[in-house]
Short mmCIF file of C-alpha atoms and ligand atoms in Angstrom, two decimals:
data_model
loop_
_atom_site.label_atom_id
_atom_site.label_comp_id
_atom_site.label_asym_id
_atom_site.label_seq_id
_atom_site.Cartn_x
_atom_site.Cartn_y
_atom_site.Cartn_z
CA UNK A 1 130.81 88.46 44.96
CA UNK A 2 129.10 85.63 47.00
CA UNK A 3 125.63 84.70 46.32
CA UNK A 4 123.38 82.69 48.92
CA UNK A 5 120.09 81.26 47.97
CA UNK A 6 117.62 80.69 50.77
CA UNK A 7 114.49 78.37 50.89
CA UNK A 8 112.29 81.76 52.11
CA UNK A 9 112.24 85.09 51.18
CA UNK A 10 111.99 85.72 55.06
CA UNK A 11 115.13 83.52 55.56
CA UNK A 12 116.93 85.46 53.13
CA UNK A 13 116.20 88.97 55.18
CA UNK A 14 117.18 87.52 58.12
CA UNK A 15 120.55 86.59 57.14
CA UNK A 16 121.28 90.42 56.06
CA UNK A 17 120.25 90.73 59.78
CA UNK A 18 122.83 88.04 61.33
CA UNK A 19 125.33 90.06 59.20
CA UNK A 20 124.21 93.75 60.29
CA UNK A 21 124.34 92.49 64.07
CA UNK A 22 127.64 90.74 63.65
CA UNK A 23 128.69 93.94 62.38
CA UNK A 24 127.78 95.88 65.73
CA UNK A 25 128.99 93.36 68.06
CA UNK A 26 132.57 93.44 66.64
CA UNK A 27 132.40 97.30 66.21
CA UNK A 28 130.22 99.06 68.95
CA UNK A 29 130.23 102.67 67.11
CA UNK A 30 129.30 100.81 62.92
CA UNK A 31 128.22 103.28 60.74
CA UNK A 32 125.62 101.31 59.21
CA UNK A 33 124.06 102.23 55.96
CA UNK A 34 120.52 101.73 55.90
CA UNK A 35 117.38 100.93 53.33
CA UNK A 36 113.84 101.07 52.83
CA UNK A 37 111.08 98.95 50.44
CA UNK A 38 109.67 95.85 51.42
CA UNK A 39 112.66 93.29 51.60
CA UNK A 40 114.91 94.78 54.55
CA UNK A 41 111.90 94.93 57.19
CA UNK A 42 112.62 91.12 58.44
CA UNK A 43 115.86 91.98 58.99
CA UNK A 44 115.15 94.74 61.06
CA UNK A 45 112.43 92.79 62.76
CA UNK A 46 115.35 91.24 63.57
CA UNK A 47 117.50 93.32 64.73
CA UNK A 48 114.65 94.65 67.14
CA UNK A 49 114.11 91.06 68.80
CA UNK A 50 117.99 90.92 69.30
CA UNK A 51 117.95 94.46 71.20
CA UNK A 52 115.04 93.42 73.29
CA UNK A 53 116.70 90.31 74.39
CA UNK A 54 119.83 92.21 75.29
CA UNK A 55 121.93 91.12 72.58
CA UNK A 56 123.10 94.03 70.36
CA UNK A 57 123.61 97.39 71.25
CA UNK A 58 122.58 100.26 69.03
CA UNK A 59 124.12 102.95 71.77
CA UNK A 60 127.25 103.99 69.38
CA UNK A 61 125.97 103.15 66.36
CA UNK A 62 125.37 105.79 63.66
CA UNK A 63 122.76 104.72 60.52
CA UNK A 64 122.93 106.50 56.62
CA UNK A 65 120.05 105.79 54.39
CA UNK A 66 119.98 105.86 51.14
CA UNK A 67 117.13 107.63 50.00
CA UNK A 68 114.19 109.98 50.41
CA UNK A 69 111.45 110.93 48.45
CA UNK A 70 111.60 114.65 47.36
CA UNK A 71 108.40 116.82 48.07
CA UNK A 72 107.08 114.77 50.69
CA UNK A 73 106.47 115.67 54.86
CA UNK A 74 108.96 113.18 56.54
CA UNK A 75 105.93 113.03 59.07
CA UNK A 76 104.20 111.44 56.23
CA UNK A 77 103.97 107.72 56.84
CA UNK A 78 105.09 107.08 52.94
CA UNK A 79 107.86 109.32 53.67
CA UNK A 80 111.30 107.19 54.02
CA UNK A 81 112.05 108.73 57.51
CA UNK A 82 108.64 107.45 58.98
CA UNK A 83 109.33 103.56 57.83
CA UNK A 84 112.42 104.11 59.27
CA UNK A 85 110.95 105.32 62.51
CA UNK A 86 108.38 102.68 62.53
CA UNK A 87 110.87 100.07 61.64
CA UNK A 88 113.84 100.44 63.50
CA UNK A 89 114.58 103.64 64.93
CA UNK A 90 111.54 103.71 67.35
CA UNK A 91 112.05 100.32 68.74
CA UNK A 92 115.92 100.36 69.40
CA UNK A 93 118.53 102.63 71.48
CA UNK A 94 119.30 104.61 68.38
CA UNK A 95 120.47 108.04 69.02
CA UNK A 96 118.23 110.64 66.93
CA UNK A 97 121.31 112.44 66.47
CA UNK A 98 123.18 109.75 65.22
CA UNK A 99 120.19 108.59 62.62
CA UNK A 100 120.79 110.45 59.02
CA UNK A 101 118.23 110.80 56.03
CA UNK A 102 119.05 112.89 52.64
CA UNK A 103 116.65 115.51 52.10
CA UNK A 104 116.21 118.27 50.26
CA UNK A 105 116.59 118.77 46.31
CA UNK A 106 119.90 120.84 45.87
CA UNK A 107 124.10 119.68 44.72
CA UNK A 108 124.12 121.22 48.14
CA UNK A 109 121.99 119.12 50.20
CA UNK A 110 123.58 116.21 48.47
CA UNK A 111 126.91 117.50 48.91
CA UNK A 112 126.02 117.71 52.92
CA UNK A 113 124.95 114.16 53.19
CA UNK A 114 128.84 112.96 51.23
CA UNK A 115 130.24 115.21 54.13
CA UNK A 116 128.08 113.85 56.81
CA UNK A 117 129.26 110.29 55.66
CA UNK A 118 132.60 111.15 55.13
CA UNK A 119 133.15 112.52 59.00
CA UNK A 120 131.29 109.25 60.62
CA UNK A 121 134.43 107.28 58.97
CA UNK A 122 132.28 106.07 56.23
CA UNK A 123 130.06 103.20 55.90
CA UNK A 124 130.87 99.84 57.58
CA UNK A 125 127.97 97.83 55.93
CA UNK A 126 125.62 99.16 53.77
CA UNK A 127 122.44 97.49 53.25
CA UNK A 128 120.62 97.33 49.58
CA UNK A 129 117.28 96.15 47.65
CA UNK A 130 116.72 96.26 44.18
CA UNK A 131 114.26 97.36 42.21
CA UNK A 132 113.15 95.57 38.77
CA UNK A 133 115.23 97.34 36.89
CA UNK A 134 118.19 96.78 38.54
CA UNK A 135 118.25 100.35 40.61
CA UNK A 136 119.85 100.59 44.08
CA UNK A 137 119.06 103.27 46.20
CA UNK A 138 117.06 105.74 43.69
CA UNK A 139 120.01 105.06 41.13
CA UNK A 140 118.09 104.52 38.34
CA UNK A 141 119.41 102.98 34.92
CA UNK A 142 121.92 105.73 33.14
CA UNK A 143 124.19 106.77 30.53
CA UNK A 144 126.64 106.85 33.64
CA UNK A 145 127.23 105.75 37.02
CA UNK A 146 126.74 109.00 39.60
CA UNK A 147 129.36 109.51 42.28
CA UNK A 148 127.74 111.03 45.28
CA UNK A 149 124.36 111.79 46.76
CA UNK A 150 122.29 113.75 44.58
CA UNK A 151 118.43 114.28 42.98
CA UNK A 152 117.19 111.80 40.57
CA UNK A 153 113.79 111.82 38.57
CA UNK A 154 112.56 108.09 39.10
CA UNK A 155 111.83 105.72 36.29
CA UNK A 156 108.30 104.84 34.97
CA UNK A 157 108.89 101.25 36.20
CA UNK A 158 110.35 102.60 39.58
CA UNK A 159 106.88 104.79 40.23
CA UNK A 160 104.68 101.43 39.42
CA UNK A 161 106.45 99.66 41.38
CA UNK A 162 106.55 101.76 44.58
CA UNK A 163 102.69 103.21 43.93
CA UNK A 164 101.57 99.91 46.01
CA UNK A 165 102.13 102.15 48.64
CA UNK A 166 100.36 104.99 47.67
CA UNK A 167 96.94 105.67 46.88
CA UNK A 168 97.53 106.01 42.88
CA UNK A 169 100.45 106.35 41.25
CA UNK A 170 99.73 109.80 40.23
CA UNK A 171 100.66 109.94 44.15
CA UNK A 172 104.02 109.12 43.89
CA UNK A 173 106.48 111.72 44.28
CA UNK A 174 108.58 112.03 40.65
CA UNK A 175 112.03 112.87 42.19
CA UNK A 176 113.97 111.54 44.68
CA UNK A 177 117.12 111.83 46.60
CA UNK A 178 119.59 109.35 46.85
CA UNK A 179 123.21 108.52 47.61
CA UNK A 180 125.45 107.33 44.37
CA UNK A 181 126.48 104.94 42.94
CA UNK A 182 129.83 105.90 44.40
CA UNK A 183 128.99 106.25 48.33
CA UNK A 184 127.35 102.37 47.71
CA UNK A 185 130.93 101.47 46.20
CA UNK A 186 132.90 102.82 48.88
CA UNK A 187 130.87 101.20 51.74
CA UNK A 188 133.55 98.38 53.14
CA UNK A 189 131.07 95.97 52.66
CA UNK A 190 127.33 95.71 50.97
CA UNK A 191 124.62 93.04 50.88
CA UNK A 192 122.11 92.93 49.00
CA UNK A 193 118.92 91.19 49.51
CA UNK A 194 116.63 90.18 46.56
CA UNK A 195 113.21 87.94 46.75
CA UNK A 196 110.40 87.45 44.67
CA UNK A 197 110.12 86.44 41.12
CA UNK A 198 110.08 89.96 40.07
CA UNK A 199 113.62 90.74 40.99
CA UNK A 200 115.16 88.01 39.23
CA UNK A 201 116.15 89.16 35.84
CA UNK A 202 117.77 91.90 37.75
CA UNK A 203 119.49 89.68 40.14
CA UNK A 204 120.72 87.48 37.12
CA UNK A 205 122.08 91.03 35.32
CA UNK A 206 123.43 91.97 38.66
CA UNK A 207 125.50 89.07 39.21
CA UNK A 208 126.25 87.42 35.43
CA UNK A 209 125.93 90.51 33.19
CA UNK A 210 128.31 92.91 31.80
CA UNK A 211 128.99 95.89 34.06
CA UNK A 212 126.61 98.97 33.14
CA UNK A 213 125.04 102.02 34.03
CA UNK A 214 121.78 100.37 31.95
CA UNK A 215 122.00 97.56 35.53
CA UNK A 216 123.05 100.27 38.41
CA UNK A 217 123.62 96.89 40.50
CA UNK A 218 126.24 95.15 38.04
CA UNK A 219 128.70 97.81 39.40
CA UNK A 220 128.87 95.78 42.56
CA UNK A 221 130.84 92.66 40.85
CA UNK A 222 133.48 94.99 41.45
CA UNK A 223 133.20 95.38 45.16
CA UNK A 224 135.90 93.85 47.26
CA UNK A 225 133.18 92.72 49.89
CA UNK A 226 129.75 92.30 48.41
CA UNK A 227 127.56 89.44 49.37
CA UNK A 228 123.82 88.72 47.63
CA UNK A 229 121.54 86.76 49.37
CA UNK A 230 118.14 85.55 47.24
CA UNK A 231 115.29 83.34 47.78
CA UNK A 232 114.56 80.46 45.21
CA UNK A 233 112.25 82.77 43.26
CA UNK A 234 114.98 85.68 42.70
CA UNK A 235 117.73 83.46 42.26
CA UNK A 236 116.29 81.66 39.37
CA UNK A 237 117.79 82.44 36.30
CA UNK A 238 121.57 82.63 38.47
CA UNK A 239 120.64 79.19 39.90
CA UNK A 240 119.83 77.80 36.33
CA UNK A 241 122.79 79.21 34.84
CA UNK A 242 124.99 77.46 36.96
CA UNK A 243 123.56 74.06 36.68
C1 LIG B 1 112.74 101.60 46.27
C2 LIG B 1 113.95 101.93 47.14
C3 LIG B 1 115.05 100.91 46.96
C4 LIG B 1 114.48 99.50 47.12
C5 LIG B 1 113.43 99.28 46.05
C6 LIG B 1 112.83 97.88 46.10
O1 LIG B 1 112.91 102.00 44.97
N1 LIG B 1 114.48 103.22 46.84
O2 LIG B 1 116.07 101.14 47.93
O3 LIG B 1 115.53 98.57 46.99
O4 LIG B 1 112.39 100.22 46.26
O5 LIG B 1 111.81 97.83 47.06
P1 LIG B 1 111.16 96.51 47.57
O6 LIG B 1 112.11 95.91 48.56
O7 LIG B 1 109.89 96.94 48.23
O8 LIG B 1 110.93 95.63 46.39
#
């Protein structure tokens, strides 16, 4: 795995960017798998500046995200499908067609989004947060790693976290639905971006723990092509490790 600390959280987003656009430009037609939260949105500022100014491309391109709320209106701005509109999809030459959101709460629905995936060729570069507890996507902490997409009740700590978006967090929808552990693992290559002091027991777990289902992220030491890129404040405890 590498690991790349950055003096600014913002720094840190925009290098998932460089890599995301170096990903189109070499491939016109990436799949690109896509996320939501907080962290990602300089990198798809971005990506936005670099399709105004006529240097990427998002013709071809086809995008997976992770994750959607269950039980909520994707016209609702909370709703994963508006920040992506907001974000990315409204301000780029995305085809609609070629943009892709789970939804729904059946195996089924889950089982169409692995399909989906599967016919685009897979993912070429698959972009991640993580949450406090070491979640990515809506895979929570488990007895087991899950293999494809499929409904998960969130976490108490996941709920807190996320109801700074909502009202209250009786407002935040209890289920989600997310890909797996094993659609993330079988991306060709992943980065994962992680700021704030809040993320950085998990990024320490992530990158220097043992592998478990308890730290959903500490799967990816085994990916062939995994890159995490921190600020100071998330790479902390890695940083002071290796000292
Ligand atoms: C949610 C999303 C995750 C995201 C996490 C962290 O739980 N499902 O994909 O990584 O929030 O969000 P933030 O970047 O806002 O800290």
């Amino acid at each position: 795995m590498e690991f790349h600390v950055y003096e600014s959280a913002r720094a840190a987003c925009e290098a998932a960017g460089v890599l995301i656009a170096a990903q189109v430009t070499r491939k016109g037609d990436s799949v690109l798998g896509l996320a939501t939260g907080s962290t990602p949105i300089p990198a798809y500022e971005m990506l936005v500046q670099w399709y105004e100014r006529g240097v990427i491309d998002f013709d071809r391109v086809r995008t997976f995200n992770l994750d959607e709320y269950v039980g909520i209106d994707h016209k609702n701005p909370l709703s994963y499908h508006a920040f992506m509109q907001e974000h990315l999809f409204s301000k780029v030459n995305l085809r609609p067609e070629n943009t892709h959101l789970p939804s729904g709460h059946s195996a089924e629905a889950g089982l169409r989004y692995d399909r989906a995936i599967h016919e685009a060729g897979g993912i070429d570069i698959q972009l991640l947060g993580i949450g406090r507890n070491g979640h990515i996507g809506f895979n929570e902490p488990a007895k087991d790693f899950t293999f494809g997409t499929h409904v998960v009740t969130l976490t108490q700590d996941t709920i807190e976290a996320n109801a700074r978006f909502f009202k209250s967090p009786d407002d935040v929808p209890r289920q989600a639905i997310s890909m797996g552990i094993g659609n993330i693992m079988a991306a060709k290559c992943v980065v994962l971006v992680a700021t704030g002091a809040d993320k950085a027991d998990a990024v320490y777990k992530t990158l220097c723990g043992p592998i478990t289902p308890q730290v959903p992220a500490s799967i990816l030491q085994l990916h062939p092509c995994c890159v995490i890129l921190a600020d100071h404040e998330a790479g902390a405890l890695v940083e002071r490790e290796s000292r």
